[in-house]
Amino acid sequence: MKSLRWRLVAVGGAGTDGSESWSPIVSESAQLTSAEIPVGWIRWTRVGEVSVDHGGDLVFPSVHPVPGIYRFTINDGPETVAEYIGQAAVSLVTRFGLYRSRGKKPSLPLANKTTSRNARHLLDALACGHSVSVALVDDHVIAPDGQMVMIDLADEALRDGLEKKLIAWLCTTGTEVLNRDFNPGWGGATGKPRPQDDMEPVPADEVIDRDYLPFTPRQMDDHFAPVAAMSDHLAYYQASAKRAADFKAAAPAGTPAEIRQAVKWGRQMEKDERFWVAATLMQLFHAPNRIDLFAKVLRHCLGDTPPDSLPSWEAALGQEQFLYFEANLPSPAGYSRQLRPHLCEHILVPYLREAAELTSQRGKKLEGPRKLMRC
């Protein structure tokens, strides 16, 4: 990123009206880092207020689809109640749209996520009659010598550094700060950022399985999509873990065939792909540096360049991520209608075809929903 400085210099002596004329000249300067830009140089531009529409959903002022740093200010008349500073890595429009969509579904899992939490704050503030304004960091700052220094808010390192510096400054103003990271006001802060998704350790006897799924049922339950017609997601994992625990507690007995079956049943979890995938994704998702880890996995599996002309996998992951296991994906109605009269073409095994025909005659579904893991 090359920063540009504007400086005023005299050009051509006198102007047509006899006065001295000045023109802005652009000169290239050394690259500036966030550490070289004091908070006092940064300028905020107010872009408007947040409101709610007739449906009770958040409406944000118009902004450009560019990266940036934004600030929400909640006011009770002339008094500032609370503030939040955040950043949009790709687009301010997309970022504010995410606040709007999360505000529509406050009961979704992971409601403690930053976007959901802030959406709730904004809705509650507006419901109480408070006002909420939005300001953006200007893409140029004014140095003490009067020179205008252009800053590239699309530069990830610069943007991250400025955001952290601004949050730290906001924490010194005496207003309530809604940010968690870099905020000494949040419980447990020790002067260094506490990753919001770093999961607290729990005793080994509370997890589903210490080796193959070292997470509590409550931690896992936050990662199942709240869709209709879904059974108890955890029952499968807990039942398999219990069979494994029972097998370890007592050696199987009986005939050789019964022992083989007991071993197969009791150790099934060890080879169960659902356990392996769930445990791996949970570990990655709740790591302090999850974006770096997921980006590394994506590069390893899909190559260095993401689709849709995105600059990096980190940019593709965005500022907020969600992990859902076993999202319900039923067969499309059109596919089911097409399948029923053509069972003979799709099912070759006679007894399976007869069972499918009987199922179809009873009006039941020929296929169950697919179980997907989405991140």
XYZ file of C-alpha atoms in Angstrom:
375
model
C 0.000 0.000 0.000
C 1.447 3.347 -1.022
C 0.306 6.306 1.040
C -0.009 9.652 -0.711
C 0.546 13.074 0.809
C -1.145 16.205 -0.520
C 0.803 19.422 -0.152
C -0.010 22.938 -1.309
C 2.653 24.604 -3.440
C 2.676 27.857 -5.384
C 2.271 27.286 -9.104
C 2.759 29.943 -11.808
C 2.975 32.966 -9.506
C -0.161 35.129 -9.609
C -3.591 34.013 -10.657
C -5.829 35.713 -13.189
C -7.283 37.910 -10.476
C -3.845 38.963 -9.284
C -3.878 36.692 -6.247
C -1.406 33.921 -5.662
C -2.716 30.598 -6.983
C -2.216 27.212 -5.322
C -2.647 23.711 -6.669
C -2.653 20.404 -4.847
C 0.345 18.302 -5.784
C 0.409 14.609 -5.064
C 3.727 13.219 -3.889
C 4.478 9.624 -3.046
C 5.720 9.013 0.482
C 7.036 6.044 2.381
C 4.437 3.427 3.302
C 2.710 4.208 6.585
C 1.726 1.559 9.092
C -1.083 1.835 11.629
C 1.543 2.470 14.317
C 2.587 5.620 12.444
C -0.949 7.039 12.401
C -1.942 8.496 15.790
C -5.597 8.448 16.803
C -5.562 12.246 16.745
C -4.982 12.222 13.000
C -8.034 10.098 12.222
C -11.196 11.811 11.015
C -14.718 10.386 11.347
C -17.433 11.137 8.797
C -21.006 10.804 10.024
C -23.124 9.048 7.367
C -26.538 8.935 9.035
C -28.687 7.169 11.588
C -29.934 3.629 12.066
C -33.718 3.197 12.101
C -36.277 0.400 11.959
C -38.745 -0.251 9.173
C -42.423 -1.195 9.468
C -41.429 -4.806 10.053
C -39.212 -3.852 12.971
C -35.982 -4.621 11.117
C -32.842 -2.503 11.214
C -32.286 -0.003 8.406
C -28.807 1.465 7.930
C -27.754 4.652 6.139
C -26.440 4.392 2.599
C -22.750 3.489 2.313
C -20.438 2.333 -0.452
C -19.570 -1.366 -0.980
C -15.962 -0.903 0.122
C -13.852 -1.993 3.102
C -13.834 0.373 6.041
C -13.957 1.034 9.762
C -17.281 2.085 11.270
C -18.607 3.297 14.608
C -22.079 2.947 16.138
C -22.966 5.626 18.685
C -26.050 5.184 20.867
C -27.308 8.489 22.272
C -29.968 9.385 24.814
C -30.589 12.932 23.734
C -27.239 14.747 23.915
C -25.680 12.073 26.122
C -23.694 9.197 24.632
C -24.865 5.877 26.066
C -22.571 3.379 24.329
C -20.359 2.959 21.286
C -18.973 0.188 19.141
C -16.139 0.229 16.584
C -15.878 -2.455 13.939
C -14.546 -3.071 10.459
C -15.752 -4.429 7.138
C -13.082 -6.455 5.353
C -14.863 -6.542 1.988
C -17.939 -4.309 1.934
C -19.655 -1.975 4.392
C -22.930 -2.708 2.598
C -22.546 -6.445 3.211
C -21.512 -5.884 6.800
C -24.540 -3.746 7.632
C -26.752 -6.221 5.775
C -25.480 -8.927 8.110
C -26.489 -6.829 11.118
C -29.955 -6.486 9.616
C -30.353 -10.224 8.951
C -29.057 -11.231 12.379
C -31.412 -8.732 13.990
C -34.310 -10.554 12.308
C -33.386 -13.863 13.947
C -32.288 -13.153 17.515
C -33.175 -16.697 18.605
C -30.653 -18.395 16.326
C -27.859 -20.383 17.976
C -24.598 -18.567 18.658
C -26.586 -15.506 19.699
C -23.555 -14.359 21.651
C -21.748 -13.647 18.386
C -20.666 -10.078 17.815
C -23.105 -9.301 15.002
C -26.101 -10.829 16.775
C -25.196 -9.173 20.059
C -24.791 -5.746 18.452
C -27.976 -6.103 16.418
C -29.816 -6.772 19.679
C -28.170 -3.728 21.299
C -29.249 -1.493 18.410
C -32.821 -2.795 18.359
C -33.175 -2.425 22.124
C -31.718 1.086 22.044
C -34.100 2.226 19.308
C -37.033 0.623 21.132
C -36.126 2.709 24.199
C -36.231 5.909 22.164
C -32.479 6.314 21.860
C -30.848 7.361 18.614
C -28.119 5.385 16.851
C -25.729 7.133 14.474
C -23.150 5.646 12.119
C -19.760 7.187 11.345
C -16.946 5.960 9.097
C -13.210 6.511 9.283
C -12.232 8.896 6.498
C -9.755 7.549 3.966
C -7.394 10.434 4.615
C -5.994 11.974 7.759
C -4.533 15.358 8.533
C -1.019 15.426 9.955
C 0.045 18.179 12.403
C 1.990 19.909 9.625
C -1.245 20.277 7.674
C -0.433 17.616 5.118
C -3.176 15.261 4.047
C -2.152 11.617 4.287
C -4.225 9.159 2.277
C -4.824 5.765 3.923
C -5.837 2.574 2.160
C -8.592 0.958 4.248
C -8.545 -2.040 1.918
C -5.126 -2.893 3.370
C -5.921 -5.594 5.923
C -2.930 -5.037 8.195
C -3.457 -1.268 8.277
C -7.199 -1.605 8.860
C -6.760 -4.152 11.662
C -4.148 -2.013 13.370
C -6.262 1.135 13.196
C -9.344 -0.705 14.468
C -7.465 -2.041 17.501
C -5.985 1.385 18.200
C -9.396 3.072 17.968
C -11.031 0.494 20.274
C -8.252 1.012 22.822
C -8.796 4.777 22.582
C -12.562 4.362 22.934
C -11.998 2.446 26.174
C -10.381 5.573 27.658
C -13.302 7.913 26.934
C -15.522 6.819 29.833
C -18.436 5.739 27.621
C -19.726 2.167 27.613
C -17.812 0.206 24.985
C -19.667 -2.656 23.305
C -16.498 -4.230 21.917
C -15.171 -7.321 23.656
C -11.689 -7.569 22.190
C -9.124 -5.104 23.540
C -11.644 -3.861 26.076
C -10.493 -3.964 29.723
C -14.120 -3.519 30.756
C -15.021 -7.067 29.757
C -14.597 -9.585 32.551
C -11.417 -11.614 32.501
C -9.475 -9.156 30.349
C -5.748 -9.277 31.052
C -4.427 -6.583 28.767
C -4.317 -8.781 25.682
C -7.210 -9.558 23.336
C -9.407 -12.443 24.383
C -10.661 -14.242 21.257
C -14.434 -14.257 21.378
C -14.599 -17.812 20.093
C -11.908 -19.295 22.328
C -13.883 -21.944 24.198
C -13.436 -22.224 27.943
C -11.956 -25.557 29.112
C -14.340 -27.980 30.811
C -13.740 -31.070 32.972
C -13.135 -34.294 31.031
C -16.129 -36.018 32.621
C -18.501 -33.411 31.138
C -17.553 -33.860 27.499
C -19.200 -36.349 25.143
C -15.952 -38.283 24.713
C -12.548 -37.198 25.953
C -10.686 -38.439 22.857
C -13.115 -38.410 19.944
C -15.472 -35.529 20.747
C -14.053 -33.440 23.619
C -16.955 -30.995 23.790
C -19.974 -30.778 26.059
C -23.500 -31.424 24.776
C -24.262 -27.727 25.296
C -21.277 -26.691 23.187
C -22.294 -29.063 20.412
C -25.955 -28.107 20.570
C -25.083 -24.517 19.613
C -23.977 -25.824 16.220
C -27.148 -27.466 14.935
C -29.297 -25.443 12.580
C -32.752 -24.536 13.964
C -34.785 -26.011 11.118
C -38.083 -27.839 11.151
C -38.515 -31.613 11.358
C -35.161 -32.257 12.975
C -34.702 -34.952 15.584
C -32.504 -34.860 18.662
C -29.138 -34.122 17.054
C -27.098 -35.131 20.060
C -28.742 -38.541 20.574
C -26.590 -40.171 17.887
C -23.312 -38.886 19.335
C -24.231 -39.552 22.949
C -25.496 -43.091 22.271
C -22.346 -44.008 20.375
C -20.138 -42.526 23.096
C -22.062 -44.471 25.774
C -21.596 -47.739 23.900
C -17.871 -47.028 23.717
C -17.722 -46.231 27.433
C -19.639 -49.404 28.330
C -17.324 -51.461 26.146
C -14.251 -50.024 27.883
C -15.775 -50.633 31.321
C -16.394 -54.368 30.835
C -14.958 -56.913 28.433
C -17.595 -58.495 26.179
C -18.646 -62.062 26.838
C -20.564 -64.762 24.999
C -20.002 -66.732 21.845
C -17.247 -65.719 19.425
C -19.890 -64.236 17.121
C -21.445 -62.263 19.979
C -18.040 -60.986 21.074
C -17.206 -59.871 17.521
C -20.511 -58.044 17.313
C -19.934 -56.427 20.715
C -16.471 -55.252 19.674
C -17.785 -53.872 16.393
C -20.665 -52.098 18.143
C -18.633 -50.829 21.089
C -15.749 -49.457 19.007
C -17.825 -48.078 16.141
C -17.168 -44.505 17.294
C -13.446 -44.893 16.599
C -14.077 -45.121 12.852
C -17.162 -42.925 12.671
C -16.589 -40.126 10.150
C -19.240 -37.985 11.801
C -17.219 -37.894 15.005
C -13.969 -37.175 13.191
C -15.426 -34.367 11.097
C -17.382 -32.798 13.969
C -14.408 -32.856 16.327
C -12.060 -31.420 13.697
C -14.380 -28.578 12.703
C -15.136 -27.734 16.333
C -11.437 -27.551 17.149
C -10.794 -25.278 14.180
C -13.855 -23.105 14.716
C -13.159 -22.415 18.382
C -9.439 -21.842 18.005
C -8.266 -18.269 18.713
C -6.895 -18.023 15.158
C -9.692 -19.858 13.382
C -9.591 -17.687 10.243
C -5.924 -18.501 9.731
C -6.556 -22.211 10.312
C -9.590 -22.438 8.014
C -7.737 -20.474 5.333
C -4.839 -22.940 5.587
C -7.216 -25.883 5.189
C -8.930 -24.257 2.200
C -5.626 -23.530 0.516
C -4.512 -27.113 1.054
C -7.745 -28.558 -0.358
C -8.719 -26.038 -3.030
C -5.578 -24.136 -3.952
C -4.228 -20.698 -3.183
C -6.859 -18.706 -5.080
C -10.505 -18.600 -3.962
C -13.363 -18.237 -6.484
C -15.210 -15.054 -7.479
C -12.013 -12.990 -7.738
C -11.690 -12.720 -3.976
C -8.182 -11.644 -2.973
C -7.597 -14.401 -0.403
C -9.258 -17.178 1.557
C -9.121 -14.912 4.596
C -11.243 -12.379 2.708
C -13.600 -15.140 1.567
C -14.166 -16.210 5.182
C -15.257 -12.681 6.087
C -15.455 -11.158 9.540
C -17.939 -13.557 11.079
C -18.280 -17.289 10.582
C -20.887 -19.855 11.606
C -20.616 -23.622 11.937
C -23.689 -25.837 11.638
C -23.795 -29.635 11.708
C -26.413 -31.743 9.966
C -28.356 -29.019 8.239
C -31.597 -30.539 6.966
C -31.671 -30.807 3.166
C -34.825 -32.656 2.055
C -35.240 -33.933 -1.484
C -36.929 -31.387 -3.777
C -40.642 -32.026 -4.316
C -40.137 -32.185 -8.089
C -37.493 -34.888 -7.729
C -39.783 -36.975 -5.509
C -42.656 -36.678 -8.004
C -40.343 -37.741 -10.820
C -38.947 -40.671 -8.820
C -42.227 -42.374 -7.883
C -43.294 -43.535 -11.384
C -39.733 -44.539 -12.350
C -38.663 -46.768 -9.455
C -37.823 -49.656 -11.811
C -35.289 -47.464 -13.602
C -33.527 -46.341 -10.434
C -33.634 -49.366 -8.124
C -32.123 -52.579 -9.482
C -32.323 -54.839 -6.416
C -35.779 -56.531 -6.460
C -36.505 -56.534 -2.727
C -35.441 -52.884 -2.395
C -37.664 -51.977 -5.342
C -40.598 -53.822 -3.737
C -40.016 -52.003 -0.444
C -39.858 -48.664 -2.273
C -43.089 -49.413 -4.143
C -44.816 -50.241 -0.852
C -43.501 -47.040 0.687
C -44.726 -45.052 -2.303
C -48.187 -46.651 -2.109
C -48.438 -45.594 1.516
C -47.657 -42.013 0.523
C -44.438 -41.871 2.534
C -41.181 -40.233 1.505
C -38.901 -42.372 -0.641
C -35.764 -40.675 0.622
C -34.843 -39.072 3.898
C -33.143 -35.688 4.209
C -29.448 -35.355 3.570
C -27.292 -34.477 6.566
C -24.832 -31.729 5.733
C -22.131 -30.024 7.747
C -21.784 -26.402 6.754
C -19.281 -23.836 7.811
